[in-house]
XYZ file of N, CA, C and O in Angstrom:
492
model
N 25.511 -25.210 -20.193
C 26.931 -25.505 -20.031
C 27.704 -25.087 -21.270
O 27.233 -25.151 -22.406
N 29.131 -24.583 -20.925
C 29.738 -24.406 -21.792
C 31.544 -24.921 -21.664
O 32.415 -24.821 -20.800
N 31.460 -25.443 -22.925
C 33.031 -26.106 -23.232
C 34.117 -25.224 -23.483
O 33.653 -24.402 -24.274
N 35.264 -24.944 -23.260
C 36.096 -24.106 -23.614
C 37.491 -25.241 -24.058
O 37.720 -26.308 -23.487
N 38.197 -24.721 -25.082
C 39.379 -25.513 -24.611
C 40.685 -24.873 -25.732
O 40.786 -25.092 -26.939
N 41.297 -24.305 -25.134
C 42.500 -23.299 -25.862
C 43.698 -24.383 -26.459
O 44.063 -25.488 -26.059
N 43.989 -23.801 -27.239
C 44.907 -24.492 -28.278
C 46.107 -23.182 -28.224
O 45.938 -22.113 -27.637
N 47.796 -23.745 -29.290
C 48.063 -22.622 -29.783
C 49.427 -22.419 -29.018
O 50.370 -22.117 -29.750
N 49.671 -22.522 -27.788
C 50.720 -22.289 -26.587
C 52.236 -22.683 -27.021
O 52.418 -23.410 -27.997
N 53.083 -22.279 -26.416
C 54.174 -23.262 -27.223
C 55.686 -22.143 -26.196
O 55.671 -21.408 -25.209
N 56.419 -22.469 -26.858
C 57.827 -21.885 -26.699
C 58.020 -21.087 -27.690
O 57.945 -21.511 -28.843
N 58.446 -19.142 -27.270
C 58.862 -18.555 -28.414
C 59.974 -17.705 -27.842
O 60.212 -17.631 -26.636
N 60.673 -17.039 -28.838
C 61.867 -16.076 -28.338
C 61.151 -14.747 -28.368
O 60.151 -14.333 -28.955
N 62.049 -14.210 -27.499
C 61.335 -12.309 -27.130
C 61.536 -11.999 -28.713
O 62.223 -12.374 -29.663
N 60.212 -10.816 -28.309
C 60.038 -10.448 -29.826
C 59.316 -11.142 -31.233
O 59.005 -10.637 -32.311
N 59.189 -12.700 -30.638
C 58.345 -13.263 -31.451
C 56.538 -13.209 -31.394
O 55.918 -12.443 -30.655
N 56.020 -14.017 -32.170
C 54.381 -14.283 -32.420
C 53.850 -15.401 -31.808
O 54.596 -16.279 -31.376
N 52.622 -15.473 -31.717
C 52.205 -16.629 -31.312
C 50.505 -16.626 -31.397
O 50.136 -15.585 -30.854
N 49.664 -17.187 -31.743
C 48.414 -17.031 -32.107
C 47.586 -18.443 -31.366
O 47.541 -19.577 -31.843
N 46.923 -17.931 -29.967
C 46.163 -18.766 -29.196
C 44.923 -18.921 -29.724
O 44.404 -17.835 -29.981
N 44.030 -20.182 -30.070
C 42.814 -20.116 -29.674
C 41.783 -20.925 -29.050
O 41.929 -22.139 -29.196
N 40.827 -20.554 -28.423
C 39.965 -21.073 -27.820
C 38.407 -21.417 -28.456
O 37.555 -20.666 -28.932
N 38.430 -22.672 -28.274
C 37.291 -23.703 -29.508
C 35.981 -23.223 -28.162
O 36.194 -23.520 -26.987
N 34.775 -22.523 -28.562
C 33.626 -23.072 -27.512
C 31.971 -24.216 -27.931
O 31.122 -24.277 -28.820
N 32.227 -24.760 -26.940
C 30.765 -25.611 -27.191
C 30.211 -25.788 -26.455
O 30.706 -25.876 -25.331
N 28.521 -25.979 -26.723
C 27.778 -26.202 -25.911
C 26.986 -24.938 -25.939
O 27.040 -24.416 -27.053
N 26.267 -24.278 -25.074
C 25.427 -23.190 -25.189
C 26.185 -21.873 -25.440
O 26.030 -20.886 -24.721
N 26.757 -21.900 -26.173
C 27.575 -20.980 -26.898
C 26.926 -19.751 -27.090
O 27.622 -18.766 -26.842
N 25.571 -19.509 -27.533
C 24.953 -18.304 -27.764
C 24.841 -17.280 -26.615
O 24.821 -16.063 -26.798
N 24.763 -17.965 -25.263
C 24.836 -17.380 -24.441
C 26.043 -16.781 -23.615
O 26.103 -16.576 -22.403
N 27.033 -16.546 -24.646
C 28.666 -15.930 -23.925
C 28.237 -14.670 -24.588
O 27.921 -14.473 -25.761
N 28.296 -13.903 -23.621
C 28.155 -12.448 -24.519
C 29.242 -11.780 -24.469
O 29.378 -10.813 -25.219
N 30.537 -12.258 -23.320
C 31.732 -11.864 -23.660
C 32.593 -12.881 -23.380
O 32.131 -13.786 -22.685
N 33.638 -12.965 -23.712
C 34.194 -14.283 -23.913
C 35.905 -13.294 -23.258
O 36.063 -12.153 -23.692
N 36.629 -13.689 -22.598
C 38.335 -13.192 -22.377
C 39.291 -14.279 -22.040
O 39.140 -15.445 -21.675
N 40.362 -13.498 -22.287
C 41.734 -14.043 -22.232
C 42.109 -13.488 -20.857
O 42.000 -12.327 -20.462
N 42.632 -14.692 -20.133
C 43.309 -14.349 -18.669
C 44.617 -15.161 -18.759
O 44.684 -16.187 -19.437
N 45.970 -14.520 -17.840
C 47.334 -15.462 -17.992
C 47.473 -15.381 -16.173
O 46.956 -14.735 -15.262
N 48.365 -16.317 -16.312
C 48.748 -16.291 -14.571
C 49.821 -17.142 -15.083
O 49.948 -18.113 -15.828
N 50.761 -16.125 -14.145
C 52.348 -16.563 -14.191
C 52.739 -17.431 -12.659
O 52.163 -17.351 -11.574
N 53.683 -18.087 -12.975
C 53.763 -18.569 -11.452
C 54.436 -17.557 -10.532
O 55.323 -16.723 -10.717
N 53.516 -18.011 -9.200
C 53.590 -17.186 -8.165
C 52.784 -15.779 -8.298
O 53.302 -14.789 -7.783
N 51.726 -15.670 -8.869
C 51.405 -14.739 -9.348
C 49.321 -14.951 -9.701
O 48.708 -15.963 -10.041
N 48.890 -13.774 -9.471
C 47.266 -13.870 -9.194
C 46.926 -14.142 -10.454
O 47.829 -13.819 -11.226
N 45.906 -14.645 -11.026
C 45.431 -14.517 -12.789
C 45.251 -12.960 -12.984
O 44.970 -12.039 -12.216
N 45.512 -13.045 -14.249
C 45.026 -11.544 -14.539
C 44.440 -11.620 -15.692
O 44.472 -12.597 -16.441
N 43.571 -10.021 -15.986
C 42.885 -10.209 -17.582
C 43.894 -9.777 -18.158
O 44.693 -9.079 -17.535
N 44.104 -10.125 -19.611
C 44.818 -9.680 -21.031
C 44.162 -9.374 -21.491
O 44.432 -8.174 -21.543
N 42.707 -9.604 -22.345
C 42.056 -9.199 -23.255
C 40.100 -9.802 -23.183
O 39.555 -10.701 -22.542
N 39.651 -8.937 -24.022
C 38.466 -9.441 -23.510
C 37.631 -9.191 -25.038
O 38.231 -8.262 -25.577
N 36.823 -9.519 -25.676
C 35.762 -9.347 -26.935
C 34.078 -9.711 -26.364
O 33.726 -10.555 -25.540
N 33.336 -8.836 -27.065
C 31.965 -8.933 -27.180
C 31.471 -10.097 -28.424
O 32.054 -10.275 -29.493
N 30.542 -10.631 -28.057
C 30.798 -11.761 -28.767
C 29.472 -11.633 -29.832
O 29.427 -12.365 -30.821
N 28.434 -10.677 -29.557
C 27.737 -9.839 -30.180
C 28.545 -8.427 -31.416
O 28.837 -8.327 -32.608
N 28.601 -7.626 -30.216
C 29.185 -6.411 -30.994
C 30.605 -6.716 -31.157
O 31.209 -7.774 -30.976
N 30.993 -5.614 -31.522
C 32.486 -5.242 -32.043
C 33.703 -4.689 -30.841
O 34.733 -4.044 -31.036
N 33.142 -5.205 -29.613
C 33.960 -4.099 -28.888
C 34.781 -5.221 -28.140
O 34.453 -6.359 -27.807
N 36.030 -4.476 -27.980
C 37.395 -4.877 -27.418
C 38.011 -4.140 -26.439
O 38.166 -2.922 -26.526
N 38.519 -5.085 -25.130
C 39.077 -4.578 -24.443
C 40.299 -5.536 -24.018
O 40.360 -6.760 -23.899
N 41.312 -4.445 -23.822
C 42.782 -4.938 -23.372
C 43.440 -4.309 -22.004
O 43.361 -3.115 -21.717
N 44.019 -5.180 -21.303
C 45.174 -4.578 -20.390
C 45.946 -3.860 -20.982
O 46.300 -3.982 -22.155
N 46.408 -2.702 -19.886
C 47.876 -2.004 -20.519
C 48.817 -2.861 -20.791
O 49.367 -2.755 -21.887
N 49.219 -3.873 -19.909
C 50.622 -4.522 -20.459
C 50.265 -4.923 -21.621
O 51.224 -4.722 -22.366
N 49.199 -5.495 -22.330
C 49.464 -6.037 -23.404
C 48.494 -5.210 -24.915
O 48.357 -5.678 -26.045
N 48.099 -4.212 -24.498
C 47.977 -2.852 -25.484
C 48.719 -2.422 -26.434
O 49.631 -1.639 -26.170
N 48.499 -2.818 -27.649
C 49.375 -2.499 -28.776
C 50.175 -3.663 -29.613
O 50.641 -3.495 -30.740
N 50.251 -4.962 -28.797
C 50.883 -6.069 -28.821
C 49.703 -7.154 -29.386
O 49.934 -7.772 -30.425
N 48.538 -7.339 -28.716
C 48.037 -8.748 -28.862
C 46.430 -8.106 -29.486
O 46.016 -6.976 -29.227
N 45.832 -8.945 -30.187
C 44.540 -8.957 -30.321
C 44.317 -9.864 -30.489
O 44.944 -10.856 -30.861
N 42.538 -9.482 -30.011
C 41.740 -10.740 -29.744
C 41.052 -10.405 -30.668
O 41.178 -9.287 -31.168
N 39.959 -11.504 -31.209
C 38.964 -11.500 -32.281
C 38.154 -12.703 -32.291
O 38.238 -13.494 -31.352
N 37.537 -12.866 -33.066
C 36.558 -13.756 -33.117
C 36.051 -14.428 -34.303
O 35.936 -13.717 -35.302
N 35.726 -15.643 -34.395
C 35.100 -16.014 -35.573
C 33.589 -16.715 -34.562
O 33.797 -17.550 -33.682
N 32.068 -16.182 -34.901
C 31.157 -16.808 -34.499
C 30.990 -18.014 -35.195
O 30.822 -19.032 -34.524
N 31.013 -18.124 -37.096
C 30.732 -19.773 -37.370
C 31.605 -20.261 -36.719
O 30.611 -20.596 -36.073
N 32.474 -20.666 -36.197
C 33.450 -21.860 -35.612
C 33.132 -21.779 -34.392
O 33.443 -22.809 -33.794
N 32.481 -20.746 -33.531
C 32.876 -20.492 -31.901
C 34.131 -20.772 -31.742
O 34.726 -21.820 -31.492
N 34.447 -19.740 -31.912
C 36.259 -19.966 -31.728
C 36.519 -18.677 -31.448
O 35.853 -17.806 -32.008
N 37.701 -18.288 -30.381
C 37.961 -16.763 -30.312
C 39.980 -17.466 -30.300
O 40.724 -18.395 -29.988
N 39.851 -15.663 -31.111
C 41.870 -16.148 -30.962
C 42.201 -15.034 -29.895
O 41.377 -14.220 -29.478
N 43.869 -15.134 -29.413
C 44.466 -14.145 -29.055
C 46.037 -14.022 -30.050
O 47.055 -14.713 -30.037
N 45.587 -12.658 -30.961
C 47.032 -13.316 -31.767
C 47.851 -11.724 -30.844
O 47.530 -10.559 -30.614
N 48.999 -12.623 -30.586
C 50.433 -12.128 -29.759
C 51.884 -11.587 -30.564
O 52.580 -12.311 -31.276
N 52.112 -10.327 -30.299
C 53.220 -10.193 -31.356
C 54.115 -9.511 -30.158
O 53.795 -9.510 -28.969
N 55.310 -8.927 -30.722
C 56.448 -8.634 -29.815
C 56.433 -9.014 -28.496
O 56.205 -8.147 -27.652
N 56.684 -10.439 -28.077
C 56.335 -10.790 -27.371
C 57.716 -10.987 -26.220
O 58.740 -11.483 -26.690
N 57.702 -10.570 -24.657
C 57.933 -10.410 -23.697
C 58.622 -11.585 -23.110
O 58.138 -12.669 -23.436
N 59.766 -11.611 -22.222
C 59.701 -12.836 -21.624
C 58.419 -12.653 -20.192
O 58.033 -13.512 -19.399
N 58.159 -11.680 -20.274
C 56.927 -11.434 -18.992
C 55.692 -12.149 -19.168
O 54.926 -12.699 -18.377
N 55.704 -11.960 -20.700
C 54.432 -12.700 -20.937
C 54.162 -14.291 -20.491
O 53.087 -14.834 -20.747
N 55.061 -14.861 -19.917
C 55.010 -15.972 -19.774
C 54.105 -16.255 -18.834
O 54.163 -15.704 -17.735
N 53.283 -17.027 -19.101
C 52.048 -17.459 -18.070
C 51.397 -18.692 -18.779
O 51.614 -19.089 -19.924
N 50.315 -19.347 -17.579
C 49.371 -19.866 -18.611
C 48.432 -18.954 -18.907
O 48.186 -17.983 -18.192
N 47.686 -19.303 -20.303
C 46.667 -18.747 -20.560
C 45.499 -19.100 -20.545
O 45.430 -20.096 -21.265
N 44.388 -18.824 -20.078
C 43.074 -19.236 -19.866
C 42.164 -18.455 -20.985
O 42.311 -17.294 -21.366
N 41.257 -19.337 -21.373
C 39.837 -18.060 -22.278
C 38.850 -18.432 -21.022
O 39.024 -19.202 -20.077
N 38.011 -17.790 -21.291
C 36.952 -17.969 -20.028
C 35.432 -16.908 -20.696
O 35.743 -15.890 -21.315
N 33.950 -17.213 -20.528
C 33.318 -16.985 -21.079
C 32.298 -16.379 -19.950
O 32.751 -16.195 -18.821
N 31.220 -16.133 -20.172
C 30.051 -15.133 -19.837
C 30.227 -14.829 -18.110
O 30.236 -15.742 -17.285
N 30.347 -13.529 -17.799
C 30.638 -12.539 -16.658
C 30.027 -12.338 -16.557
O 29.205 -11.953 -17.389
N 29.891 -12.482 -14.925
C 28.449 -11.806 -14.248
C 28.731 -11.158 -13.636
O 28.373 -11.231 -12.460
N 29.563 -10.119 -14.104
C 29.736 -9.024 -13.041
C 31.295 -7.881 -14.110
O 31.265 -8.141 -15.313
N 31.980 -7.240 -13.864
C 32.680 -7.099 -14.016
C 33.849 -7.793 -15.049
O 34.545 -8.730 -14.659
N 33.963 -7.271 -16.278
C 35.209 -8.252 -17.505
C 36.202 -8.269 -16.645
O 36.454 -9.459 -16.457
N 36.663 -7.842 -16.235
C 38.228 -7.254 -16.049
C 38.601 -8.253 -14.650
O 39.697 -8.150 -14.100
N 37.700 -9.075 -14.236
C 37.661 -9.908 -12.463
C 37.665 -11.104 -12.906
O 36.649 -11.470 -13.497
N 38.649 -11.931 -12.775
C 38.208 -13.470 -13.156
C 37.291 -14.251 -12.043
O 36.921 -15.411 -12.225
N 36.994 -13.561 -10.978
C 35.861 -13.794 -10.368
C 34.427 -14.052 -11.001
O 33.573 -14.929 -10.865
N 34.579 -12.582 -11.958
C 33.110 -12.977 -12.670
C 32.956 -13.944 -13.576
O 31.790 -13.838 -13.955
N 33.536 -14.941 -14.213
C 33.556 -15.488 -14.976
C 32.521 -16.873 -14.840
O 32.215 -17.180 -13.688
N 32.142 -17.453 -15.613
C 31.375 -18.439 -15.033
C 32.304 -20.368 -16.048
O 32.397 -21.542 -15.690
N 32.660 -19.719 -17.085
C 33.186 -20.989 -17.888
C 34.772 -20.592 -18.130
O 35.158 -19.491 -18.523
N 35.660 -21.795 -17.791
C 37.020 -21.763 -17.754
C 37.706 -22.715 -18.838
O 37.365 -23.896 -18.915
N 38.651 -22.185 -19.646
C 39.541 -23.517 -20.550
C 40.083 -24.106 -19.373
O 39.754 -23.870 -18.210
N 40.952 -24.901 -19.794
C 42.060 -25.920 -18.814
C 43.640 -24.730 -19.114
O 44.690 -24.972 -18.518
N 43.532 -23.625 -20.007
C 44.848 -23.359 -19.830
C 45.678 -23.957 -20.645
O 45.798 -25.177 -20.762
N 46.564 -22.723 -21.514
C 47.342 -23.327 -22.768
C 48.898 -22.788 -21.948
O 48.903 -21.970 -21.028
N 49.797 -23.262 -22.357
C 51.473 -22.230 -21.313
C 51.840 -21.440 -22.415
O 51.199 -21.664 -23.442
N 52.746 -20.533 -22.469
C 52.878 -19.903 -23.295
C 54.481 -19.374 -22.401
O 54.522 -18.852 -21.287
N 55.609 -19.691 -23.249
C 56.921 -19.096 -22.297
C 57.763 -18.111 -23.568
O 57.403 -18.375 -24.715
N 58.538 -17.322 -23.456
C 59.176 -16.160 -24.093
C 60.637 -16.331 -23.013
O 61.058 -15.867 -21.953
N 61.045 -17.317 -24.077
C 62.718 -17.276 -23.694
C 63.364 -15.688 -24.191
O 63.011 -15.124 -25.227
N 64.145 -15.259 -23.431
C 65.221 -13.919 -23.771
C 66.237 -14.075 -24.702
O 66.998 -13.139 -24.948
C-alpha cells in the first residue's frame, strides 16, 4: 500500500507561481513512476506531468510544457509540481498518483491516488 497526500494548492492571479507537493508513504520503493493529473470541472482528469522515480526522466503535457516542473526528492518521498506563468485554465484539482500498470499518460493505469489539492488562477 501506498499513501499519497498533496499539499501546496491555493488561489493565484494569471501569470503567477505556485509549488504543489505530494508526501508518499508506505511501500514507497515500489512507485517507479509517480504523476501529476488535474481535472477541471466538467471535464475528464488529465495528465500534466509525470517523473521516474528511479531515473531522471520527465514527462509533460503540451498544455503545460515550458511552464511547470516536476521533480523529486527520494529522502523525503516527496515529489513537487512547481507551476509558473500560470493560466486561468489551469484551474483544476490536482491529483499525484503513483505506480502504472500500463500506460503514464492514462489515469486508468494508475494504481495509488492523493485526495486532490484545488488550484484556481483568477484573470
Amino acid at each position: 500500500q501506498v499513501q499519497l497526500v498533496e499539499s501546496g494548492g491555493g488561489l493565484v492571479q494569471s501569470g503567477g507561481s505556485l509549488r504543489l507537493s505530494c508526501a508518499a508513504s508506505g511501500r514507497t520503493f515500489s512507485n517507479n513512476v509517480m504523476a501529476w493529473f488535474r481535472q477541471a470541472p466538467g471535464k475528464e482528469r488529465e495528465f500534466a506531468a509525470a517523473i521516474g522515480w528511479v531515473t531522471d526522466s520527465t514527462y509533460y503535457a503540451d498544455s503545460v510544457k515550458g511552464r511547470f516542473t516536476i521533480s523529486r526528492d527520494n529522502a523525503k518521498n516527496t515529489m513537487y509540481l512547481q507551476m509558473s506563468s500560470l493560466k486561468p485554465e489551469d484551474t483544476a484539482v490536482y491529483y499525484c498518483a503513483a505506480r502504472p500498470s500500463g500506460g503514464i499518460y492514462s489515469p486508468l493505469s494508475y494504481t495509488y491516488w492523493g485526495q486532490g489539492t484545488q488550484v484556481t488562477v483568477s484573470s
